[in-house]
Amino acid sequence: MQSRIVYRDVAPGAVAAMHEVQRYVDHCELEKSLLELVKLRASQINGCAYCVDMHSKDARALGESEQRLYAVTVWRAPFFTDRERAALTWTEAVTLVARTGVPDEVYQLACTQFSEKELVDLTMAIIAINGWNRLAVGFRALAGTYQPAVRTEAASGQWK
């Protein structure tokens, strides 16, 4: 498979706009590990090999176990917390919104685990990854080359 367009070079303004949404998500108060699971699951649904590679590596860099990474496709497994399962349920519904909408029971489940602000932040994370997926899939971003940033200090939350 060959890349079609290097969208970062062709439309830097579009990528800058996506980065603004991503920056909001990166600075929200949701757990980084939870966000990586959400990004990984949405990327699996969307068939984005580049993003599956990226977010499995980023999750691993945050300390995620191999067992849980392999089980994200079957996230109803006992390896995940109620909060994670609610986030993954919400992720699937929002990612597949054209198929089934977002059922009331999915919304109500999400509300048991997330505050209103957290639910908006979670939805913004899903919007962001779905956007990145569509760019990467549409223009055939080549998977396998991504390397996660190196953590400078575990407590700081800062990346090099």
CSV table of N, CA and C in Angstrom, one decimal:
chain,number,residue,atom,x,y,z
A,1,MET,N,0.8,-1.2,0.0
A,1,MET,CA,0.0,0.0,0.0
A,1,MET,C,0.9,1.2,0.0
A,2,GLN,N,0.5,2.2,-0.8
A,2,GLN,CA,1.2,3.5,-0.9
A,2,GLN,C,0.4,4.6,-0.4
A,3,SER,N,1.0,5.6,0.3
A,3,SER,CA,0.3,6.7,0.8
A,3,SER,C,-0.2,7.6,-0.4
A,4,ARG,N,-1.3,8.2,-0.3
A,4,ARG,CA,-1.9,9.0,-1.4
A,4,ARG,C,-1.5,10.4,-1.3
A,5,ILE,N,-1.7,11.0,-0.2
A,5,ILE,CA,-1.3,12.5,0.0
A,5,ILE,C,-0.7,12.6,1.3
A,6,VAL,N,0.3,13.4,1.4
A,6,VAL,CA,0.8,13.8,2.7
A,6,VAL,C,0.0,15.0,3.2
A,7,TYR,N,-1.1,14.8,3.8
A,7,TYR,CA,-2.0,15.8,4.1
A,7,TYR,C,-1.5,16.9,5.0
A,8,ARG,N,-0.5,16.6,5.9
A,8,ARG,CA,0.2,17.6,6.7
A,8,ARG,C,0.8,18.7,5.8
A,9,ASP,N,1.4,18.3,4.7
A,9,ASP,CA,2.1,19.2,3.8
A,9,ASP,C,1.1,19.9,2.9
A,10,VAL,N,0.1,19.3,2.5
A,10,VAL,CA,-0.8,19.8,1.5
A,10,VAL,C,-1.8,20.8,2.1
A,11,ALA,N,-2.2,20.6,3.3
A,11,ALA,CA,-3.2,21.4,4.0
A,11,ALA,C,-2.8,21.7,5.5
A,12,PRO,N,-1.7,22.4,5.7
A,12,PRO,CA,-1.3,22.6,7.1
A,12,PRO,C,-2.3,23.3,8.0
A,13,GLY,N,-3.1,24.1,7.4
A,13,GLY,CA,-4.2,24.8,8.2
A,13,GLY,C,-5.2,23.8,8.7
A,14,ALA,N,-5.5,22.8,7.9
A,14,ALA,CA,-6.5,21.8,8.3
A,14,ALA,C,-5.9,21.0,9.4
A,15,VAL,N,-4.7,20.6,9.3
A,15,VAL,CA,-4.0,19.8,10.4
A,15,VAL,C,-3.9,20.7,11.7
A,16,ALA,N,-3.6,21.9,11.5
A,16,ALA,CA,-3.5,22.8,12.7
A,16,ALA,C,-4.9,22.9,13.4
A,17,ALA,N,-6.0,22.9,12.7
A,17,ALA,CA,-7.3,22.9,13.3
A,17,ALA,C,-7.5,21.6,14.0
A,18,MET,N,-7.1,20.5,13.4
A,18,MET,CA,-7.3,19.2,14.1
A,18,MET,C,-6.4,19.2,15.4
A,19,HIS,N,-5.2,19.8,15.3
A,19,HIS,CA,-4.4,19.8,16.5
A,19,HIS,C,-5.0,20.7,17.6
A,20,GLU,N,-5.7,21.7,17.3
A,20,GLU,CA,-6.4,22.5,18.3
A,20,GLU,C,-7.4,21.6,19.1
A,21,VAL,N,-8.2,20.8,18.4
A,21,VAL,CA,-9.2,19.9,19.0
A,21,VAL,C,-8.4,18.9,19.9
A,22,GLN,N,-7.3,18.4,19.3
A,22,GLN,CA,-6.5,17.4,20.0
A,22,GLN,C,-5.9,18.0,21.3
A,23,ARG,N,-5.4,19.3,21.2
A,23,ARG,CA,-4.8,19.9,22.3
A,23,ARG,C,-5.9,20.1,23.5
A,24,TYR,N,-7.1,20.4,23.1
A,24,TYR,CA,-8.2,20.4,24.1
A,24,TYR,C,-8.3,19.1,24.8
A,25,VAL,N,-8.4,18.0,24.0
A,25,VAL,CA,-8.5,16.7,24.6
A,25,VAL,C,-7.3,16.3,25.5
A,26,ASP,N,-6.1,16.7,25.0
A,26,ASP,CA,-4.9,16.3,25.7
A,26,ASP,C,-4.8,17.0,27.1
A,27,HIS,N,-5.5,18.1,27.2
A,27,HIS,CA,-5.4,18.9,28.5
A,27,HIS,C,-6.7,18.7,29.3
A,28,CYS,N,-7.6,17.9,28.9
A,28,CYS,CA,-8.8,17.6,29.7
A,28,CYS,C,-8.4,16.7,30.9
A,29,GLU,N,-9.3,16.6,31.8
A,29,GLU,CA,-8.9,15.9,33.1
A,29,GLU,C,-9.2,14.4,33.0
A,30,LEU,N,-9.6,13.8,31.9
A,30,LEU,CA,-9.8,12.4,31.8
A,30,LEU,C,-8.5,11.7,31.9
A,31,GLU,N,-8.5,10.5,32.4
A,31,GLU,CA,-7.3,9.7,32.5
A,31,GLU,C,-6.7,9.4,31.1
A,32,LYS,N,-5.4,9.6,31.0
A,32,LYS,CA,-4.7,9.4,29.8
A,32,LYS,C,-4.8,7.9,29.3
A,33,SER,N,-4.8,7.0,30.3
A,33,SER,CA,-4.9,5.6,29.9
A,33,SER,C,-6.3,5.3,29.3
A,34,LEU,N,-7.3,5.9,29.9
A,34,LEU,CA,-8.7,5.7,29.3
A,34,LEU,C,-8.8,6.3,27.9
A,35,LEU,N,-8.2,7.5,27.7
A,35,LEU,CA,-8.2,8.1,26.4
A,35,LEU,C,-7.5,7.2,25.4
A,36,GLU,N,-6.5,6.6,25.7
A,36,GLU,CA,-5.8,5.7,24.8
A,36,GLU,C,-6.6,4.5,24.4
A,37,LEU,N,-7.3,4.0,25.4
A,37,LEU,CA,-8.2,2.8,25.1
A,37,LEU,C,-9.3,3.3,24.1
A,38,VAL,N,-9.9,4.5,24.3
A,38,VAL,CA,-10.9,5.0,23.5
A,38,VAL,C,-10.4,5.2,22.1
A,39,LYS,N,-9.2,5.8,22.0
A,39,LYS,CA,-8.6,6.1,20.6
A,39,LYS,C,-8.3,4.7,19.9
A,40,LEU,N,-7.8,3.8,20.7
A,40,LEU,CA,-7.6,2.5,20.1
A,40,LEU,C,-8.8,1.8,19.6
A,41,ARG,N,-9.9,1.8,20.4
A,41,ARG,CA,-11.1,1.2,20.0
A,41,ARG,C,-11.8,1.9,18.8
A,42,ALA,N,-11.8,3.2,18.8
A,42,ALA,CA,-12.4,3.9,17.6
A,42,ALA,C,-11.5,3.6,16.4
A,43,SER,N,-10.2,3.5,16.5
A,43,SER,CA,-9.4,3.3,15.4
A,43,SER,C,-9.6,1.8,14.8
A,44,GLN,N,-9.8,0.9,15.7
A,44,GLN,CA,-10.1,-0.5,15.3
A,44,GLN,C,-11.4,-0.5,14.5
A,45,ILE,N,-12.4,0.2,15.0
A,45,ILE,CA,-13.7,0.2,14.3
A,45,ILE,C,-13.6,0.8,12.9
A,46,ASN,N,-12.8,1.9,12.8
A,46,ASN,CA,-12.6,2.6,11.6
A,46,ASN,C,-11.6,1.9,10.7
A,47,GLY,N,-10.9,0.9,11.1
A,47,GLY,CA,-10.0,0.2,10.2
A,47,GLY,C,-8.7,1.0,10.0
A,48,CYS,N,-8.3,1.8,11.0
A,48,CYS,CA,-7.1,2.7,10.8
A,48,CYS,C,-5.9,2.0,11.4
A,49,ALA,N,-5.1,1.4,10.5
A,49,ALA,CA,-3.9,0.7,10.9
A,49,ALA,C,-2.9,1.6,11.5
A,50,TYR,N,-2.7,2.8,11.0
A,50,TYR,CA,-1.8,3.8,11.5
A,50,TYR,C,-2.1,4.1,12.9
A,51,CYS,N,-3.4,4.4,13.2
A,51,CYS,CA,-3.8,4.9,14.5
A,51,CYS,C,-3.8,3.7,15.5
A,52,VAL,N,-4.2,2.5,15.1
A,52,VAL,CA,-4.1,1.3,16.0
A,52,VAL,C,-2.7,1.1,16.4
A,53,ASP,N,-1.7,1.2,15.5
A,53,ASP,CA,-0.3,1.1,15.8
A,53,ASP,C,0.1,2.2,16.8
A,54,MET,N,-0.3,3.4,16.5
A,54,MET,CA,0.1,4.6,17.4
A,54,MET,C,-0.5,4.4,18.8
A,55,HIS,N,-1.8,4.2,18.9
A,55,HIS,CA,-2.4,4.2,20.2
A,55,HIS,C,-2.1,2.9,21.0
A,56,SER,N,-1.8,1.8,20.4
A,56,SER,CA,-1.4,0.7,21.1
A,56,SER,C,0.0,0.9,21.7
A,57,LYS,N,0.8,1.6,20.9
A,57,LYS,CA,2.2,1.9,21.5
A,57,LYS,C,2.1,3.0,22.6
A,58,ASP,N,1.3,4.0,22.4
A,58,ASP,CA,1.1,5.0,23.4
A,58,ASP,C,0.5,4.4,24.7
A,59,ALA,N,-0.4,3.6,24.5
A,59,ALA,CA,-1.0,2.9,25.7
A,59,ALA,C,0.0,2.1,26.4
A,60,ARG,N,0.8,1.4,25.7
A,60,ARG,CA,1.9,0.5,26.3
A,60,ARG,C,2.9,1.4,27.0
A,61,ALA,N,3.2,2.6,26.4
A,61,ALA,CA,4.1,3.5,27.0
A,61,ALA,C,3.6,4.1,28.3
A,62,LEU,N,2.3,4.1,28.5
A,62,LEU,CA,1.6,4.6,29.7
A,62,LEU,C,1.5,3.5,30.7
A,63,GLY,N,1.9,2.3,30.4
A,63,GLY,CA,1.9,1.1,31.3
A,63,GLY,C,0.8,0.2,31.1
A,64,GLU,N,0.0,0.3,30.0
A,64,GLU,CA,-1.1,-0.6,29.7
A,64,GLU,C,-0.5,-2.0,29.5
A,65,SER,N,-1.2,-3.0,29.9
A,65,SER,CA,-0.8,-4.4,29.8
A,65,SER,C,-1.1,-5.0,28.4
A,66,GLU,N,-0.3,-5.9,28.0
A,66,GLU,CA,-0.6,-6.6,26.7
A,66,GLU,C,-1.9,-7.2,26.7
A,67,GLN,N,-2.3,-7.9,27.8
A,67,GLN,CA,-3.6,-8.6,27.9
A,67,GLN,C,-4.7,-7.6,27.6
A,68,ARG,N,-4.7,-6.5,28.3
A,68,ARG,CA,-5.8,-5.5,28.0
A,68,ARG,C,-5.8,-4.9,26.6
A,69,LEU,N,-4.6,-4.7,26.1
A,69,LEU,CA,-4.5,-4.2,24.7
A,69,LEU,C,-5.1,-5.2,23.7
A,70,TYR,N,-4.8,-6.5,23.9
A,70,TYR,CA,-5.3,-7.5,23.0
A,70,TYR,C,-6.8,-7.6,23.2
A,71,ALA,N,-7.3,-7.3,24.4
A,71,ALA,CA,-8.8,-7.5,24.7
A,71,ALA,C,-9.6,-6.3,24.3
A,72,VAL,N,-9.0,-5.2,23.8
A,72,VAL,CA,-9.9,-4.0,23.6
A,72,VAL,C,-11.0,-4.3,22.6
A,73,THR,N,-10.7,-5.2,21.6
A,73,THR,CA,-11.8,-5.5,20.6
A,73,THR,C,-12.9,-6.2,21.3
A,74,VAL,N,-12.7,-6.9,22.4
A,74,VAL,CA,-13.7,-7.6,23.1
A,74,VAL,C,-13.8,-7.0,24.6
A,75,TRP,N,-13.9,-5.7,24.6
A,75,TRP,CA,-13.8,-4.9,25.9
A,75,TRP,C,-14.8,-5.3,26.9
A,76,ARG,N,-15.8,-6.1,26.6
A,76,ARG,CA,-16.7,-6.5,27.7
A,76,ARG,C,-16.1,-7.5,28.6
A,77,ALA,N,-14.8,-7.9,28.3
A,77,ALA,CA,-14.1,-8.9,29.1
A,77,ALA,C,-13.9,-8.3,30.5
A,78,PRO,N,-13.6,-9.1,31.5
A,78,PRO,CA,-13.5,-8.7,32.9
A,78,PRO,C,-12.2,-7.8,33.1
A,79,PHE,N,-11.4,-7.6,32.1
A,79,PHE,CA,-10.1,-6.9,32.3
A,79,PHE,C,-10.3,-5.4,32.5
A,80,PHE,N,-11.5,-4.9,32.2
A,80,PHE,CA,-11.8,-3.5,32.2
A,80,PHE,C,-12.7,-3.1,33.3
A,81,THR,N,-12.6,-1.9,33.8
A,81,THR,CA,-13.4,-1.3,34.9
A,81,THR,C,-14.8,-0.9,34.3
A,82,ASP,N,-15.7,-0.7,35.2
A,82,ASP,CA,-17.0,-0.2,34.8
A,82,ASP,C,-16.9,1.1,34.0
A,83,ARG,N,-16.0,2.0,34.5
A,83,ARG,CA,-15.8,3.3,33.8
A,83,ARG,C,-15.2,3.1,32.4
A,84,GLU,N,-14.3,2.2,32.3
A,84,GLU,CA,-13.7,1.9,31.0
A,84,GLU,C,-14.7,1.3,30.0
A,85,ARG,N,-15.5,0.4,30.6
A,85,ARG,CA,-16.6,-0.2,29.7
A,85,ARG,C,-17.6,0.8,29.3
A,86,ALA,N,-18.0,1.7,30.2
A,86,ALA,CA,-18.9,2.8,29.8
A,86,ALA,C,-18.3,3.7,28.7
A,87,ALA,N,-17.0,4.0,28.9
A,87,ALA,CA,-16.3,4.9,27.9
A,87,ALA,C,-16.3,4.1,26.5
A,88,LEU,N,-16.0,2.9,26.5
A,88,LEU,CA,-15.9,2.1,25.3
A,88,LEU,C,-17.3,1.9,24.6
A,89,THR,N,-18.3,1.7,25.5
A,89,THR,CA,-19.7,1.7,24.9
A,89,THR,C,-20.0,3.0,24.3
A,90,TRP,N,-19.7,4.1,24.9
A,90,TRP,CA,-20.0,5.4,24.4
A,90,TRP,C,-19.2,5.6,23.1
A,91,THR,N,-17.9,5.2,23.1
A,91,THR,CA,-17.0,5.3,21.9
A,91,THR,C,-17.6,4.6,20.7
A,92,GLU,N,-18.1,3.4,20.9
A,92,GLU,CA,-18.7,2.6,19.8
A,92,GLU,C,-19.9,3.3,19.3
A,93,ALA,N,-20.8,3.8,20.2
A,93,ALA,CA,-22.0,4.4,19.7
A,93,ALA,C,-21.8,5.7,19.0
A,94,VAL,N,-20.9,6.5,19.5
A,94,VAL,CA,-20.6,7.8,18.8
A,94,VAL,C,-19.8,7.6,17.5
A,95,THR,N,-18.9,6.6,17.5
A,95,THR,CA,-18.2,6.3,16.2
A,95,THR,C,-19.1,5.8,15.2
A,96,LEU,N,-20.1,5.0,15.6
A,96,LEU,CA,-21.0,4.3,14.6
A,96,LEU,C,-22.4,5.1,14.6
A,97,VAL,N,-22.4,6.3,14.9
A,97,VAL,CA,-23.6,7.1,15.1
A,97,VAL,C,-24.6,7.0,13.9
A,98,ALA,N,-24.0,6.9,12.7
A,98,ALA,CA,-24.9,6.8,11.5
A,98,ALA,C,-25.7,5.5,11.5
A,99,ARG,N,-25.2,4.5,12.1
A,99,ARG,CA,-25.9,3.2,12.1
A,99,ARG,C,-27.0,3.1,13.1
A,100,THR,N,-26.8,3.5,14.3
A,100,THR,CA,-27.8,3.3,15.3
A,100,THR,C,-28.1,4.5,16.2
A,101,GLY,N,-27.5,5.6,15.8
A,101,GLY,CA,-27.6,6.8,16.7
A,101,GLY,C,-26.9,6.5,18.0
A,102,VAL,N,-27.3,7.2,19.1
A,102,VAL,CA,-26.7,6.9,20.4
A,102,VAL,C,-27.9,6.6,21.3
A,103,PRO,N,-28.2,5.3,21.6
A,103,PRO,CA,-29.3,4.9,22.3
A,103,PRO,C,-29.3,5.5,23.7
A,104,ASP,N,-30.5,5.7,24.3
A,104,ASP,CA,-30.7,6.2,25.6
A,104,ASP,C,-30.0,5.4,26.6
A,105,GLU,N,-30.0,4.1,26.5
A,105,GLU,CA,-29.3,3.3,27.5
A,105,GLU,C,-27.8,3.4,27.5
A,106,VAL,N,-27.3,3.7,26.4
A,106,VAL,CA,-25.8,4.0,26.3
A,106,VAL,C,-25.5,5.3,26.9
A,107,TYR,N,-26.3,6.3,26.7
A,107,TYR,CA,-26.1,7.6,27.3
A,107,TYR,C,-26.3,7.5,28.8
A,108,GLN,N,-27.3,6.8,29.3
A,108,GLN,CA,-27.5,6.6,30.7
A,108,GLN,C,-26.4,5.9,31.4
A,109,LEU,N,-25.8,4.9,30.7
A,109,LEU,CA,-24.7,4.2,31.2
A,109,LEU,C,-23.5,5.1,31.4
A,110,ALA,N,-23.2,5.9,30.3
A,110,ALA,CA,-22.1,6.9,30.4
A,110,ALA,C,-22.3,7.8,31.5
A,111,CYS,N,-23.5,8.3,31.8
A,111,CYS,CA,-23.8,9.2,32.8
A,111,CYS,C,-23.6,8.6,34.2
A,112,THR,N,-23.6,7.3,34.3
A,112,THR,CA,-23.3,6.7,35.7
A,112,THR,C,-21.8,6.8,36.0
A,113,GLN,N,-21.0,7.0,35.0
A,113,GLN,CA,-19.5,6.9,35.2
A,113,GLN,C,-18.8,8.2,35.0
A,114,PHE,N,-19.5,9.2,34.3
A,114,PHE,CA,-18.9,10.4,33.9
A,114,PHE,C,-19.8,11.6,34.2
A,115,SER,N,-19.1,12.7,34.7
A,115,SER,CA,-19.9,13.9,34.9
A,115,SER,C,-20.2,14.5,33.5
A,116,GLU,N,-21.1,15.5,33.5
A,116,GLU,CA,-21.5,16.1,32.2
A,116,GLU,C,-20.2,16.6,31.5
A,117,LYS,N,-19.3,17.3,32.2
A,117,LYS,CA,-18.1,17.9,31.6
A,117,LYS,C,-17.2,16.7,31.1
A,118,GLU,N,-17.1,15.7,31.9
A,118,GLU,CA,-16.3,14.5,31.4
A,118,GLU,C,-16.9,13.9,30.2
A,119,LEU,N,-18.2,13.8,30.1
A,119,LEU,CA,-18.8,13.2,29.0
A,119,LEU,C,-18.6,14.1,27.7
A,120,VAL,N,-18.7,15.4,27.9
A,120,VAL,CA,-18.3,16.2,26.7
A,120,VAL,C,-16.9,16.0,26.3
A,121,ASP,N,-16.0,16.0,27.3
A,121,ASP,CA,-14.6,15.8,27.0
A,121,ASP,C,-14.3,14.4,26.3
A,122,LEU,N,-15.0,13.4,26.8
A,122,LEU,CA,-14.9,12.1,26.2
A,122,LEU,C,-15.4,12.1,24.7
A,123,THR,N,-16.5,12.8,24.5
A,123,THR,CA,-17.0,12.9,23.2
A,123,THR,C,-16.1,13.7,22.3
A,124,MET,N,-15.4,14.7,22.8
A,124,MET,CA,-14.4,15.5,22.0
A,124,MET,C,-13.3,14.6,21.6
A,125,ALA,N,-12.9,13.7,22.6
A,125,ALA,CA,-11.8,12.8,22.2
A,125,ALA,C,-12.2,11.8,21.1
A,126,ILE,N,-13.4,11.4,21.1
A,126,ILE,CA,-14.0,10.5,20.1
A,126,ILE,C,-14.1,11.2,18.8
A,127,ILE,N,-14.5,12.5,18.8
A,127,ILE,CA,-14.6,13.3,17.6
A,127,ILE,C,-13.2,13.4,17.0
A,128,ALA,N,-12.2,13.7,17.9
A,128,ALA,CA,-10.8,13.9,17.4
A,128,ALA,C,-10.3,12.7,16.7
A,129,ILE,N,-10.4,11.5,17.4
A,129,ILE,CA,-9.8,10.3,16.9
A,129,ILE,C,-10.5,9.9,15.6
A,130,ASN,N,-11.8,10.1,15.5
A,130,ASN,CA,-12.5,9.8,14.3
A,130,ASN,C,-12.1,10.7,13.1
A,131,GLY,N,-11.8,11.9,13.4
A,131,GLY,CA,-11.2,12.8,12.4
A,131,GLY,C,-9.9,12.4,11.9
A,132,TRP,N,-9.0,12.1,12.9
A,132,TRP,CA,-7.6,11.6,12.5
A,132,TRP,C,-7.7,10.3,11.8
A,133,ASN,N,-8.6,9.4,12.2
A,133,ASN,CA,-8.8,8.1,11.4
A,133,ASN,C,-9.2,8.4,10.0
A,134,ARG,N,-10.1,9.3,9.8
A,134,ARG,CA,-10.6,9.5,8.4
A,134,ARG,C,-9.5,10.1,7.5
A,135,LEU,N,-8.6,11.0,8.1
A,135,LEU,CA,-7.5,11.5,7.4
A,135,LEU,C,-6.5,10.3,7.1
A,136,ALA,N,-6.2,9.6,8.1
A,136,ALA,CA,-5.2,8.5,7.9
A,136,ALA,C,-5.7,7.4,6.9
A,137,VAL,N,-6.9,7.0,7.1
A,137,VAL,CA,-7.5,6.0,6.2
A,137,VAL,C,-7.7,6.5,4.8
A,138,GLY,N,-8.3,7.7,4.7
A,138,GLY,CA,-8.5,8.3,3.4
A,138,GLY,C,-7.3,8.5,2.5
A,139,PHE,N,-6.2,8.9,3.2
A,139,PHE,CA,-5.0,9.2,2.5
A,139,PHE,C,-3.9,8.2,2.7
A,140,ARG,N,-4.3,7.0,3.3
A,140,ARG,CA,-3.4,5.9,3.4
A,140,ARG,C,-2.1,6.2,4.2
A,141,ALA,N,-2.2,6.7,5.3
A,141,ALA,CA,-1.0,6.9,6.2
A,141,ALA,C,-0.4,5.5,6.4
A,142,LEU,N,0.9,5.4,6.3
A,142,LEU,CA,1.6,4.2,6.4
A,142,LEU,C,1.8,3.8,7.9
A,143,ALA,N,1.3,2.6,8.2
A,143,ALA,CA,1.4,2.2,9.6
A,143,ALA,C,2.8,1.5,9.9
A,144,GLY,N,3.1,1.6,11.1
A,144,GLY,CA,4.3,0.8,11.6
A,144,GLY,C,5.5,1.7,11.9
A,145,THR,N,5.5,2.9,11.6
A,145,THR,CA,6.7,3.8,11.8
A,145,THR,C,6.6,4.6,13.0
A,146,TYR,N,5.4,4.7,13.6
A,146,TYR,CA,5.2,5.6,14.8
A,146,TYR,C,6.0,5.1,16.0
A,147,GLN,N,6.6,6.1,16.7
A,147,GLN,CA,7.3,5.8,18.0
A,147,GLN,C,6.7,6.7,19.0
A,148,PRO,N,6.3,6.2,20.2
A,148,PRO,CA,5.8,7.1,21.2
A,148,PRO,C,6.9,8.1,21.7
A,149,ALA,N,6.4,9.2,22.2
A,149,ALA,CA,7.3,10.2,22.8
A,149,ALA,C,7.9,9.6,24.1
A,150,VAL,N,9.1,10.0,24.5
A,150,VAL,CA,9.7,9.6,25.7
A,150,VAL,C,9.2,10.4,26.9
A,151,ARG,N,8.8,9.8,27.9
A,151,ARG,CA,8.4,10.5,29.1
A,151,ARG,C,9.6,11.1,29.8
A,152,THR,N,9.5,12.3,30.2
A,152,THR,CA,10.7,13.0,30.8
A,152,THR,C,10.7,12.7,32.3
A,153,GLU,N,9.5,12.6,32.9
A,153,GLU,CA,9.4,12.3,34.3
A,153,GLU,C,8.0,11.8,34.6
A,154,ALA,N,8.0,10.6,35.2
A,154,ALA,CA,6.7,10.0,35.4
A,154,ALA,C,5.6,10.9,36.1
A,155,ALA,N,6.0,11.6,37.1
A,155,ALA,CA,5.0,12.5,37.8
A,155,ALA,C,4.7,13.7,37.1
A,156,SER,N,5.5,14.2,36.1
A,156,SER,CA,5.2,15.4,35.5
A,156,SER,C,4.1,15.4,34.5
A,157,GLY,N,3.9,14.2,33.8
A,157,GLY,CA,3.0,14.1,32.8
A,157,GLY,C,3.4,14.8,31.5
A,158,GLN,N,4.7,15.2,31.4
A,158,GLN,CA,5.2,15.9,30.3
A,158,GLN,C,5.9,14.9,29.3
A,159,TRP,N,5.8,15.2,28.0
A,159,TRP,CA,6.4,14.4,27.0
A,159,TRP,C,7.5,15.1,26.3
A,160,LYS,N,8.5,14.5,25.9
A,160,LYS,CA,9.6,15.1,25.0
A,160,LYS,C,9.1,15.2,23.6
